[in-house]
Tab-separated table of C-alpha atoms and ligand atoms in Angstrom:
chain	number	residue	atom	x	y	z
A	29	MET	CA	191.558	87.627	94.703
A	30	ASP	CA	192.247	87.533	98.366
A	31	HIS	CA	194.109	89.891	101.786
A	32	PHE	CA	196.923	87.085	102.117
A	33	ILE	CA	199.673	89.023	100.972
A	34	TYR	CA	203.590	88.375	101.506
A	35	ARG	CA	204.988	91.846	102.725
A	36	ASP	CA	208.589	92.487	104.093
A	37	GLY	CA	208.968	88.328	103.784
A	38	GLN	CA	206.248	87.523	105.843
A	39	LEU	CA	202.584	86.338	105.019
A	40	TYR	CA	199.862	88.682	106.117
A	41	CYS	CA	196.113	88.277	107.084
A	42	GLU	CA	195.286	92.057	106.146
A	43	GLN	CA	197.433	94.094	108.517
A	44	VAL	CA	198.304	91.120	110.803
A	45	PRO	CA	201.130	88.757	110.638
A	46	VAL	CA	200.233	85.205	110.320
A	47	GLU	CA	202.737	83.853	112.480
A	48	ASP	CA	202.052	86.722	115.411
A	49	ILE	CA	198.384	84.874	115.196
A	50	VAL	CA	199.727	81.164	115.487
A	51	ARG	CA	202.300	82.358	118.067
A	52	GLN	CA	199.048	82.917	120.197
A	53	VAL	CA	196.875	80.031	119.007
A	54	GLY	CA	198.736	77.573	117.987
A	55	THR	CA	198.820	75.227	114.985
A	56	PRO	CA	196.926	74.027	112.873
A	57	ALA	CA	194.793	77.020	112.521
A	58	TYR	CA	191.945	78.287	109.868
A	59	ILE	CA	192.534	81.624	109.313
A	60	TYR	CA	189.956	83.981	107.413
A	61	SER	CA	190.091	87.309	106.391
A	62	LEU	CA	186.738	89.187	106.437
A	63	ALA	CA	187.224	91.900	104.244
A	64	THR	CA	188.123	88.837	101.626
A	65	LEU	CA	184.754	87.590	102.710
A	66	GLN	CA	182.559	90.755	101.896
A	67	THR	CA	184.620	91.354	98.691
A	68	HIS	CA	183.306	88.255	97.272
A	69	TYR	CA	180.090	88.594	98.474
A	70	GLN	CA	179.809	92.083	97.130
A	71	ARG	CA	181.114	91.364	93.762
A	72	ILE	CA	178.362	88.521	93.081
A	73	ALA	CA	175.748	90.953	94.472
A	74	GLU	CA	177.141	93.878	92.264
A	75	ALA	CA	177.547	91.717	89.113
A	76	PHE	CA	173.932	90.279	89.361
A	77	ALA	CA	172.475	93.491	90.771
A	78	PRO	CA	170.052	94.242	87.574
A	79	LEU	CA	168.369	91.189	88.681
A	80	HIS	CA	167.788	92.159	92.241
A	81	PRO	CA	169.011	88.737	93.255
A	82	LEU	CA	168.410	87.443	96.707
A	83	ILE	CA	171.953	85.564	97.914
A	84	CYS	CA	171.697	82.755	99.830
A	85	TYR	CA	174.882	82.013	100.981
A	86	SER	CA	175.502	77.962	101.013
A	87	VAL	CA	176.275	77.338	104.709
A	88	LYS	CA	177.706	73.817	104.185
A	89	SER	CA	180.765	75.808	102.601
A	90	CYS	CA	182.103	77.777	105.868
A	91	GLY	CA	179.177	77.338	108.556
A	92	ASN	CA	180.753	79.361	111.360
A	93	LEU	CA	178.458	81.534	113.388
A	94	ALA	CA	180.787	84.286	112.792
A	95	ILE	CA	181.095	84.099	109.116
A	96	LEU	CA	177.409	83.496	108.794
A	97	ALA	CA	176.449	86.661	111.031
A	98	ALA	CA	179.287	88.870	108.744
A	99	LEU	CA	177.414	87.429	105.656
A	100	ARG	CA	174.044	88.334	107.277
A	101	ALA	CA	175.332	91.804	107.737
A	102	CYS	CA	175.930	91.913	104.078
A	103	GLY	CA	172.211	91.270	102.968
A	104	SER	CA	172.905	87.555	102.693
A	105	GLY	CA	170.518	84.902	103.035
A	106	PHE	CA	171.748	81.121	103.663
A	107	ASP	CA	171.214	77.871	101.352
A	108	VAL	CA	170.856	75.129	104.103
A	109	VAL	CA	171.143	71.492	103.908
A	110	SER	CA	170.174	70.179	107.083
A	111	GLY	CA	168.474	70.961	110.196
A	112	GLY	CA	171.905	71.506	111.882
A	113	GLU	CA	172.617	74.321	109.238
A	114	LEU	CA	168.851	75.690	109.781
A	115	PHE	CA	169.976	75.946	113.751
A	116	ARG	CA	173.415	77.584	112.771
A	117	ALA	CA	171.841	80.038	110.215
A	118	ARG	CA	168.966	80.852	112.697
A	119	ARG	CA	171.593	81.724	115.713
A	120	ALA	CA	173.444	83.424	113.285
A	121	GLY	CA	170.541	85.911	113.060
A	122	ALA	CA	169.092	85.016	109.706
A	123	ASP	CA	165.884	86.252	108.197
A	124	PRO	CA	163.875	82.852	107.896
A	125	SER	CA	162.467	84.007	104.926
A	126	LYS	CA	165.641	84.608	103.363
A	127	ILE	CA	166.420	80.642	103.938
A	128	VAL	CA	166.172	78.056	101.193
A	129	PHE	CA	166.536	74.291	102.221
A	130	ALA	CA	167.546	71.695	100.308
A	131	GLY	CA	168.913	68.234	100.427
A	132	VAL	CA	167.346	64.895	99.014
A	133	GLY	CA	166.773	63.217	102.471
A	134	LYS	CA	165.021	65.708	104.639
A	135	THR	CA	163.514	64.054	107.703
A	136	ASP	CA	160.103	64.941	109.240
A	137	PRO	CA	161.694	67.059	112.220
A	138	GLU	CA	163.845	68.792	109.820
A	139	ILE	CA	160.865	69.674	108.020
A	140	ASN	CA	158.875	70.318	111.121
A	141	ASP	CA	161.765	72.881	112.351
A	142	ALA	CA	161.865	74.493	109.244
A	143	LEU	CA	157.974	75.037	108.410
A	144	ASP	CA	157.937	76.479	112.459
A	145	ALA	CA	161.011	78.937	111.633
A	146	GLY	CA	158.744	80.071	108.206
A	147	ILE	CA	161.706	79.717	105.777
A	148	GLY	CA	161.360	81.022	102.619
A	149	TRP	CA	161.476	78.182	100.168
A	150	PHE	CA	161.855	74.430	100.544
A	151	ASN	CA	163.958	72.605	97.604
A	152	ILE	CA	162.262	69.598	97.051
A	153	GLU	CA	164.290	66.792	95.286
A	154	SER	CA	161.611	64.137	94.622
A	155	GLU	CA	157.911	63.536	94.593
A	156	GLU	CA	157.902	61.633	97.775
A	157	GLU	CA	159.151	64.386	99.704
A	158	PHE	CA	156.866	66.887	98.013
A	159	TRP	CA	153.459	65.040	99.170
A	160	ASN	CA	155.552	64.736	102.879
A	161	LEU	CA	155.827	68.020	103.210
A	162	GLU	CA	152.469	68.896	101.982
A	163	ARG	CA	151.293	66.135	104.423
A	164	LEU	CA	153.260	68.031	107.270
A	165	ALA	CA	152.294	71.537	106.283
A	166	ALA	CA	148.704	70.467	106.812
A	167	GLN	CA	149.324	68.811	109.897
A	168	LYS	CA	150.374	72.284	111.177
A	169	SER	CA	147.833	74.056	109.291
A	170	VAL	CA	150.955	76.603	107.782
A	171	HIS	CA	151.373	77.208	104.154
A	172	THR	CA	154.699	77.217	102.819
A	173	ARG	CA	156.538	77.800	99.380
A	174	ALA	CA	158.565	75.265	97.441
A	175	ALA	CA	161.101	75.029	94.744
A	176	LEU	CA	161.118	71.968	92.187
A	177	ARG	CA	164.991	71.023	91.941
A	178	VAL	CA	164.954	70.113	88.214
A	179	ASN	CA	168.009	68.034	86.934
A	180	PRO	CA	168.504	69.875	83.870
A	181	ASP	CA	171.001	66.758	82.562
A	182	VAL	CA	173.987	69.438	81.319
A	183	THR	CA	177.761	68.351	81.226
A	184	SER	CA	180.288	70.116	82.767
A	185	HIS	CA	183.775	69.726	82.297
A	186	GLY	CA	186.715	69.774	84.701
A	187	THR	CA	184.115	69.077	87.813
A	188	HIS	CA	185.083	66.474	89.893
A	189	VAL	CA	182.299	63.380	89.618
A	190	LYS	CA	182.170	63.281	93.150
A	191	THR	CA	180.704	66.847	93.283
A	192	LEU	CA	178.827	66.962	89.732
A	193	THR	CA	175.041	66.918	90.429
A	194	GLY	CA	173.456	68.233	87.025
A	195	LYS	CA	173.592	65.059	85.385
A	196	LYS	CA	170.964	62.243	84.712
A	197	ASP	CA	171.563	59.012	87.110
A	198	THR	CA	172.764	61.582	90.299
A	199	LYS	CA	170.494	61.630	93.127
A	200	PHE	CA	169.759	65.041	92.986
A	201	GLY	CA	166.275	67.059	91.911
A	202	VAL	CA	163.780	65.592	89.397
A	203	ASP	CA	164.673	64.572	85.968
A	204	ILE	CA	163.215	67.702	83.689
A	205	ASP	CA	161.351	65.668	81.336
A	206	ARG	CA	159.424	64.655	84.257
A	207	ALA	CA	159.367	67.796	86.053
A	208	GLU	CA	156.286	69.214	84.072
A	209	GLU	CA	153.726	66.763	85.172
A	210	PHE	CA	155.329	66.965	88.765
A	211	TYR	CA	154.031	70.620	88.903
A	212	VAL	CA	150.925	69.629	87.156
A	213	GLN	CA	150.072	67.392	90.083
A	214	ALA	CA	151.775	69.334	93.018
A	215	ALA	CA	149.008	72.238	91.896
A	216	ALA	CA	146.510	70.041	93.116
A	217	ALA	CA	148.426	70.527	97.118
A	218	THR	CA	146.863	72.897	99.525
A	219	HIS	CA	149.235	74.071	101.854
A	220	VAL	CA	152.722	74.177	99.562
A	221	ARG	CA	152.853	76.434	96.815
A	222	LEU	CA	155.210	74.772	94.338
A	223	ASN	CA	155.769	78.237	92.464
A	224	ALA	CA	159.692	78.094	91.814
A	225	LEU	CA	162.128	76.154	90.192
A	226	HIS	CA	165.759	75.311	91.284
A	227	LEU	CA	169.179	74.310	89.761
A	228	HIS	CA	172.092	73.562	91.283
A	229	ILE	CA	174.448	71.602	88.667
A	230	GLY	CA	177.544	70.933	90.584
A	231	SER	CA	180.857	72.646	92.114
A	232	PRO	CA	182.803	74.208	91.126
A	233	ILE	CA	181.736	74.541	87.664
A	234	LYS	CA	184.531	76.648	85.439
A	235	THR	CA	182.854	77.866	82.589
A	236	VAL	CA	179.394	79.498	81.946
A	237	GLN	CA	177.827	77.470	79.593
A	238	PRO	CA	176.927	75.077	81.734
A	239	TYR	CA	174.720	77.649	83.412
A	240	VAL	CA	173.644	78.897	79.971
A	241	ASP	CA	172.449	75.684	78.909
A	242	ALA	CA	170.360	74.663	82.314
A	243	ILE	CA	168.928	78.081	82.634
A	244	GLY	CA	167.903	77.886	78.745
A	245	LYS	CA	166.092	74.425	79.476
A	246	ALA	CA	164.534	75.682	82.923
A	247	LEU	CA	163.190	78.806	80.754
A	248	GLN	CA	161.461	76.607	78.242
A	249	LEU	CA	160.033	74.530	81.033
A	250	ILE	CA	158.641	77.385	82.770
A	251	GLN	CA	157.155	78.553	79.045
A	252	ARG	CA	155.722	75.180	78.544
A	253	LEU	CA	154.048	75.231	82.241
A	254	ARG	CA	152.595	78.972	81.540
A	255	GLN	CA	150.871	77.539	78.650
A	256	ARG	CA	148.983	74.781	80.976
A	257	GLY	CA	148.317	77.575	83.300
A	258	ILE	CA	151.069	77.049	85.896
A	259	ARG	CA	152.982	79.901	87.088
A	260	VAL	CA	156.368	79.694	88.070
A	261	ASP	CA	157.494	83.120	89.569
A	262	THR	CA	160.758	82.543	90.961
A	263	ILE	CA	164.022	80.725	89.725
A	264	ASP	CA	167.200	79.785	91.924
A	265	ILE	CA	169.993	79.171	89.556
A	266	GLY	CA	172.154	77.280	92.810
A	267	GLY	CA	175.787	77.763	93.441
A	268	GLY	CA	179.197	76.145	92.116
A	269	PHE	CA	180.917	79.194	90.674
A	270	ALA	CA	184.551	78.505	90.842
A	271	ALA	CA	187.144	79.963	92.891
A	272	PHE	CA	190.598	80.676	92.670
A	273	TYR	CA	193.073	77.936	93.572
A	274	GLU	CA	195.604	77.603	91.015
A	275	GLY	CA	195.529	81.064	90.010
A	276	ASN	CA	193.053	83.032	88.096
A	277	GLU	CA	191.626	79.979	86.346
A	278	ALA	CA	187.727	80.911	87.741
A	279	PRO	CA	185.723	83.253	85.925
A	280	HIS	CA	184.993	86.336	88.141
A	281	ALA	CA	181.455	87.163	89.185
A	282	GLU	CA	180.813	89.288	86.366
A	283	VAL	CA	181.921	87.011	83.584
A	284	TYR	CA	179.167	84.724	84.848
A	285	ALA	CA	176.850	87.524	85.547
A	286	ALA	CA	177.544	88.769	81.553
A	287	ALA	CA	175.964	85.365	80.326
A	288	ILE	CA	173.369	84.646	82.882
A	289	VAL	CA	171.858	88.270	83.283
A	290	PRO	CA	170.498	88.785	79.993
A	291	LEU	CA	168.822	85.582	80.021
A	292	LEU	CA	166.982	86.391	83.115
A	293	GLN	CA	166.633	89.881	82.894
A	294	ASN	CA	163.182	90.673	81.287
A	295	THR	CA	161.206	86.801	82.712
A	296	GLY	CA	159.877	89.228	85.328
A	297	LEU	CA	161.390	85.871	87.491
A	298	LYS	CA	162.437	86.653	91.027
A	299	VAL	CA	166.144	85.022	90.837
A	300	LEU	CA	168.035	83.206	93.559
A	301	LEU	CA	171.575	82.456	93.841
A	302	GLU	CA	173.195	79.884	96.362
A	303	PRO	CA	177.222	80.798	95.897
A	304	GLY	CA	179.241	79.183	98.469
A	305	ARG	CA	182.810	78.198	97.582
A	306	SER	CA	182.950	81.569	95.471
A	307	ILE	CA	182.522	83.343	98.540
A	308	SER	CA	184.179	81.531	101.066
A	309	CYS	CA	187.201	79.666	99.871
A	310	ASN	CA	189.637	82.300	99.256
A	311	ALA	CA	188.848	83.930	102.371
A	312	GLY	CA	190.709	81.331	104.269
A	313	ILE	CA	193.856	79.623	104.641
A	314	LEU	CA	195.101	76.631	106.518
A	315	VAL	CA	198.290	77.187	108.634
A	316	SER	CA	200.507	74.246	110.173
A	317	ARG	CA	203.864	73.531	111.421
A	318	VAL	CA	206.244	71.214	109.779
A	319	GLN	CA	206.963	68.311	112.490
A	320	TYR	CA	209.681	66.566	110.443
A	321	VAL	CA	211.448	66.280	107.389
A	322	LYS	CA	212.518	62.952	105.915
A	323	GLN	CA	213.269	60.920	103.232
A	324	GLY	CA	211.624	57.552	102.402
A	325	GLY	CA	212.710	55.655	99.087
A	326	ARG	CA	213.394	58.614	96.950
A	327	ARG	CA	210.925	60.819	98.230
A	328	LYS	CA	211.261	63.475	100.271
A	329	PHE	CA	208.272	64.037	103.198
A	330	ILE	CA	207.688	67.256	104.808
A	331	ILE	CA	205.564	65.986	107.599
A	332	VAL	CA	203.276	68.932	109.006
A	333	ASP	CA	200.757	69.130	112.076
A	334	ALA	CA	197.585	69.288	109.940
A	335	ALA	CA	195.924	66.300	108.089
A	336	MET	CA	193.390	64.967	106.387
A	337	ASN	CA	190.895	65.557	108.811
A	338	ASP	CA	191.311	69.137	109.051
A	339	LEU	CA	191.443	69.457	105.144
A	340	ILE	CA	190.385	66.332	103.490
A	341	ARG	CA	189.912	68.339	99.921
A	342	PRO	CA	193.250	66.595	98.278
A	343	THR	CA	192.309	63.064	99.786
A	344	LEU	CA	189.028	63.012	98.398
A	345	TYR	CA	188.896	65.239	95.294
A	346	GLU	CA	192.431	65.361	94.486
A	347	SER	CA	192.162	69.214	94.848
A	348	TYR	CA	195.169	71.248	94.444
A	349	HIS	CA	196.221	73.888	97.162
A	350	PHE	CA	198.823	76.074	96.893
A	351	ILE	CA	200.868	75.908	99.825
A	352	TRP	CA	204.078	78.331	100.935
A	353	PRO	CA	205.657	79.034	103.608
A	354	THR	CA	205.056	82.156	105.976
A	355	ALA	CA	208.176	83.239	106.280
A	356	PRO	CA	209.721	82.229	102.670
A	357	THR	CA	213.174	83.151	101.526
A	358	HIS	CA	211.684	83.978	97.890
A	359	LEU	CA	207.852	83.967	96.337
A	360	PRO	CA	207.060	81.594	93.646
A	361	ALA	CA	206.296	83.149	90.194
A	362	SER	CA	202.647	81.575	89.855
A	363	ARG	CA	200.567	79.590	92.376
A	364	LEU	CA	201.081	76.592	90.050
A	365	SER	CA	205.041	77.076	90.479
A	366	THR	CA	205.583	76.374	87.383
A	367	LEU	CA	208.977	78.646	87.076
A	368	ARG	CA	210.903	77.459	90.228
A	369	SER	CA	213.713	78.515	91.963
A	370	PRO	CA	216.655	76.772	91.697
A	371	ASP	CA	217.223	75.833	95.065
A	372	ASP	CA	213.525	74.716	95.369
A	373	GLU	CA	212.834	70.837	96.417
A	374	LEU	CA	210.417	68.235	94.962
A	375	VAL	CA	208.462	67.005	98.044
A	376	ASP	CA	205.033	65.594	99.539
A	377	VAL	CA	203.483	67.591	101.962
A	378	VAL	CA	201.388	65.210	104.242
A	379	GLY	CA	200.085	64.916	107.645
A	380	PRO	CA	200.410	62.277	110.330
A	381	ILE	CA	197.395	60.121	110.037
A	382	CYS	CA	197.524	56.528	109.581
A	383	GLU	CA	196.751	56.337	105.594
A	384	SER	CA	198.544	57.199	102.803
A	385	GLY	CA	195.796	59.007	101.519
A	386	ASP	CA	196.611	61.845	104.160
A	387	TYR	CA	198.537	64.303	102.082
A	388	PHE	CA	198.251	68.036	100.754
A	389	ALA	CA	200.628	67.967	98.376
A	390	GLN	CA	202.562	65.433	95.996
A	391	ASP	CA	205.537	66.175	94.272
A	392	ARG	CA	205.381	69.767	94.847
A	393	HIS	CA	208.257	72.294	94.553
A	394	LEU	CA	208.750	74.006	97.656
A	395	PRO	CA	211.862	76.107	99.383
A	396	PRO	CA	214.121	73.998	101.775
A	397	LEU	CA	212.048	73.386	105.011
A	398	ARG	CA	212.819	72.367	108.395
A	399	ARG	CA	211.287	71.505	111.744
A	400	GLY	CA	209.274	74.284	112.982
A	401	ASP	CA	208.325	76.211	109.911
A	402	LEU	CA	205.535	77.531	109.212
A	403	LEU	CA	203.174	76.270	106.057
A	404	ALA	CA	199.845	78.038	104.534
A	405	LEU	CA	197.713	76.300	102.398
A	406	PHE	CA	195.510	78.690	100.454
A	407	SER	CA	191.981	78.683	99.292
A	408	ALA	CA	190.781	76.604	102.255
A	409	GLY	CA	187.754	78.078	103.409
A	410	ALA	CA	185.280	76.400	101.859
A	411	TYR	CA	184.768	72.807	102.347
A	412	GLY	CA	187.770	73.148	104.571
A	413	PHE	CA	186.980	73.182	108.339
A	414	ALA	CA	183.312	72.473	107.263
A	415	MET	CA	184.418	69.218	106.306
A	416	SER	CA	187.055	68.257	109.149
A	417	SER	CA	186.166	65.669	111.602
A	418	GLN	CA	188.158	64.116	114.723
A	419	TYR	CA	189.506	61.274	112.612
A	420	ASN	CA	192.562	59.673	114.677
A	421	ALA	CA	191.119	61.648	117.898
A	422	ARG	CA	192.512	64.958	116.498
A	423	PRO	CA	190.933	67.555	117.974
A	424	ARG	CA	189.614	69.701	115.255
A	425	ALA	CA	191.503	73.223	114.506
A	426	VAL	CA	191.032	76.652	115.966
A	427	GLU	CA	189.264	79.387	114.127
A	428	ILE	CA	190.435	82.843	113.508
A	429	LEU	CA	188.836	85.799	112.024
A	430	VAL	CA	190.962	88.889	110.926
A	431	ASP	CA	189.832	92.259	110.213
A	432	GLY	CA	191.950	94.922	109.560
A	433	SER	CA	194.601	94.803	112.408
A	434	ASN	CA	192.125	93.045	114.629
A	435	TRP	CA	191.533	89.578	115.128
A	436	ARG	CA	189.869	87.311	117.254
A	437	ILE	CA	189.373	83.285	117.681
A	438	ILE	CA	185.658	82.402	116.487
A	439	ARG	CA	185.982	79.148	117.408
A	440	LYS	CA	188.055	77.528	120.254
A	441	ARG	CA	190.864	74.558	119.318
A	442	GLU	CA	189.229	71.681	120.503
A	443	SER	CA	190.556	69.818	123.602
A	444	HIS	CA	190.675	65.868	124.692
A	445	GLU	CA	188.106	66.608	126.686
A	446	ASP	CA	185.709	67.568	123.386
A	447	LEU	CA	186.856	64.325	121.629
A	448	ILE	CA	185.066	62.341	124.375
A	449	ARG	CA	181.665	64.814	125.424
A	450	GLY	CA	179.007	62.600	125.403
A	451	GLU	CA	180.606	59.583	125.607
A	452	GLU	CA	180.124	57.004	128.581
I	28	PLP	C1	176.806	73.218	97.479
I	28	PLP	C2	175.369	73.702	97.399
I	28	PLP	C3	175.688	75.105	96.948
I	28	PLP	C4	176.931	75.693	96.983
I	28	PLP	O1	177.874	75.361	96.191
I	28	PLP	P1	178.872	76.035	96.168
I	28	PLP	O2	179.770	75.362	94.965
I	28	PLP	O3	179.804	76.000	97.315
I	28	PLP	O4	178.802	77.471	95.484
I	28	PLP	C5	174.367	75.635	96.590
I	28	PLP	N1	173.259	74.955	96.348
I	28	PLP	C6	173.128	74.007	96.907
I	28	PLP	C7	171.843	72.959	97.052
I	28	PLP	C8	174.577	72.772	97.109
I	28	PLP	O5	174.081	71.416	97.687
């Protein structure tokens, strides 16, 4: 699952004790394992190999240049959702023809940049956007390809409403019952070829059935279009594969592939995947130091030096992150710590920000903690640093990449000067 392992009473990232790193770089610190990142990419690549897919890693899940460059070296393309992410992917050396660009509100400058770069596909989310792309491509006298993001109206249980995107009445994509006419009308465009279909039904999708349902509906649509003389040659099934937060709860890549590969194998369609979380989530931890321990009413608070500005998922999605000391007296039986040791205490792990929503865990069993102890927040690689901010004028954390027994800073800790850069 990952290369964050307790050995001789200490947490290691690959061959490096986590404490050795933070002794030099301080806390809070994001620490990524290169081997874990690569392993998760390879597992998806191998599981879906019968389809020869193009894997376009979702930059928004964790977009550090070193992370992107490592995945590019594995052969990955990139899924971007803004001009800024396109810039990042290109800086990391991405092959533009392996870039797909999604997002409901692409601006003209973003579209122009992507046209100039010669990206692989625009993932189109509305009629207006499609005809705007056609207009901009015609102005530049360039030709491009696009996929229509179809909203298949499938249900996925256990996905937070804030990250559910494949139901009717969300802002994403075009309703499947309008898609057929859309393709027919788009055939009149002269500079954009709408010959692909895009799905992204949300995240995380913890069972395969929503994919099976969505792909089934998409294939029927492609069949109906073929009868009307419109050829769709590419299907992009999006991202959303689950990762491991609580333990082994997520299906492995092979489980998704076992259901999806047979559906697409003999269709002749080129297949794209856009995994983000399933590659980056377990490849990163956030390490934080206990500042103070205090009692508040009946609750015991562990106040740490990371906060919701560093990792907002618990606040935003009520997400669970396994938390454990880097030098613990004992290990929990499971990440859910259902079997706890008698001296564990029931605590809230909170940050210093002036919001009661600034917490990482509530009513969590942890070994007794003292000022100065280090805590690791696991499964923080995806939507962790990427969603961080400077709220409360807190400089963003340092990012570290570990490779075997080596490690390096891949993003410096921000300084106070960084906080005011550009202000007058
Ligand atoms: C966010 C996003 C993804 C990646 O989702 P994960 O759950 O991280 O795999 C893929 N495609 C699109 C269009 C997205 O918006």
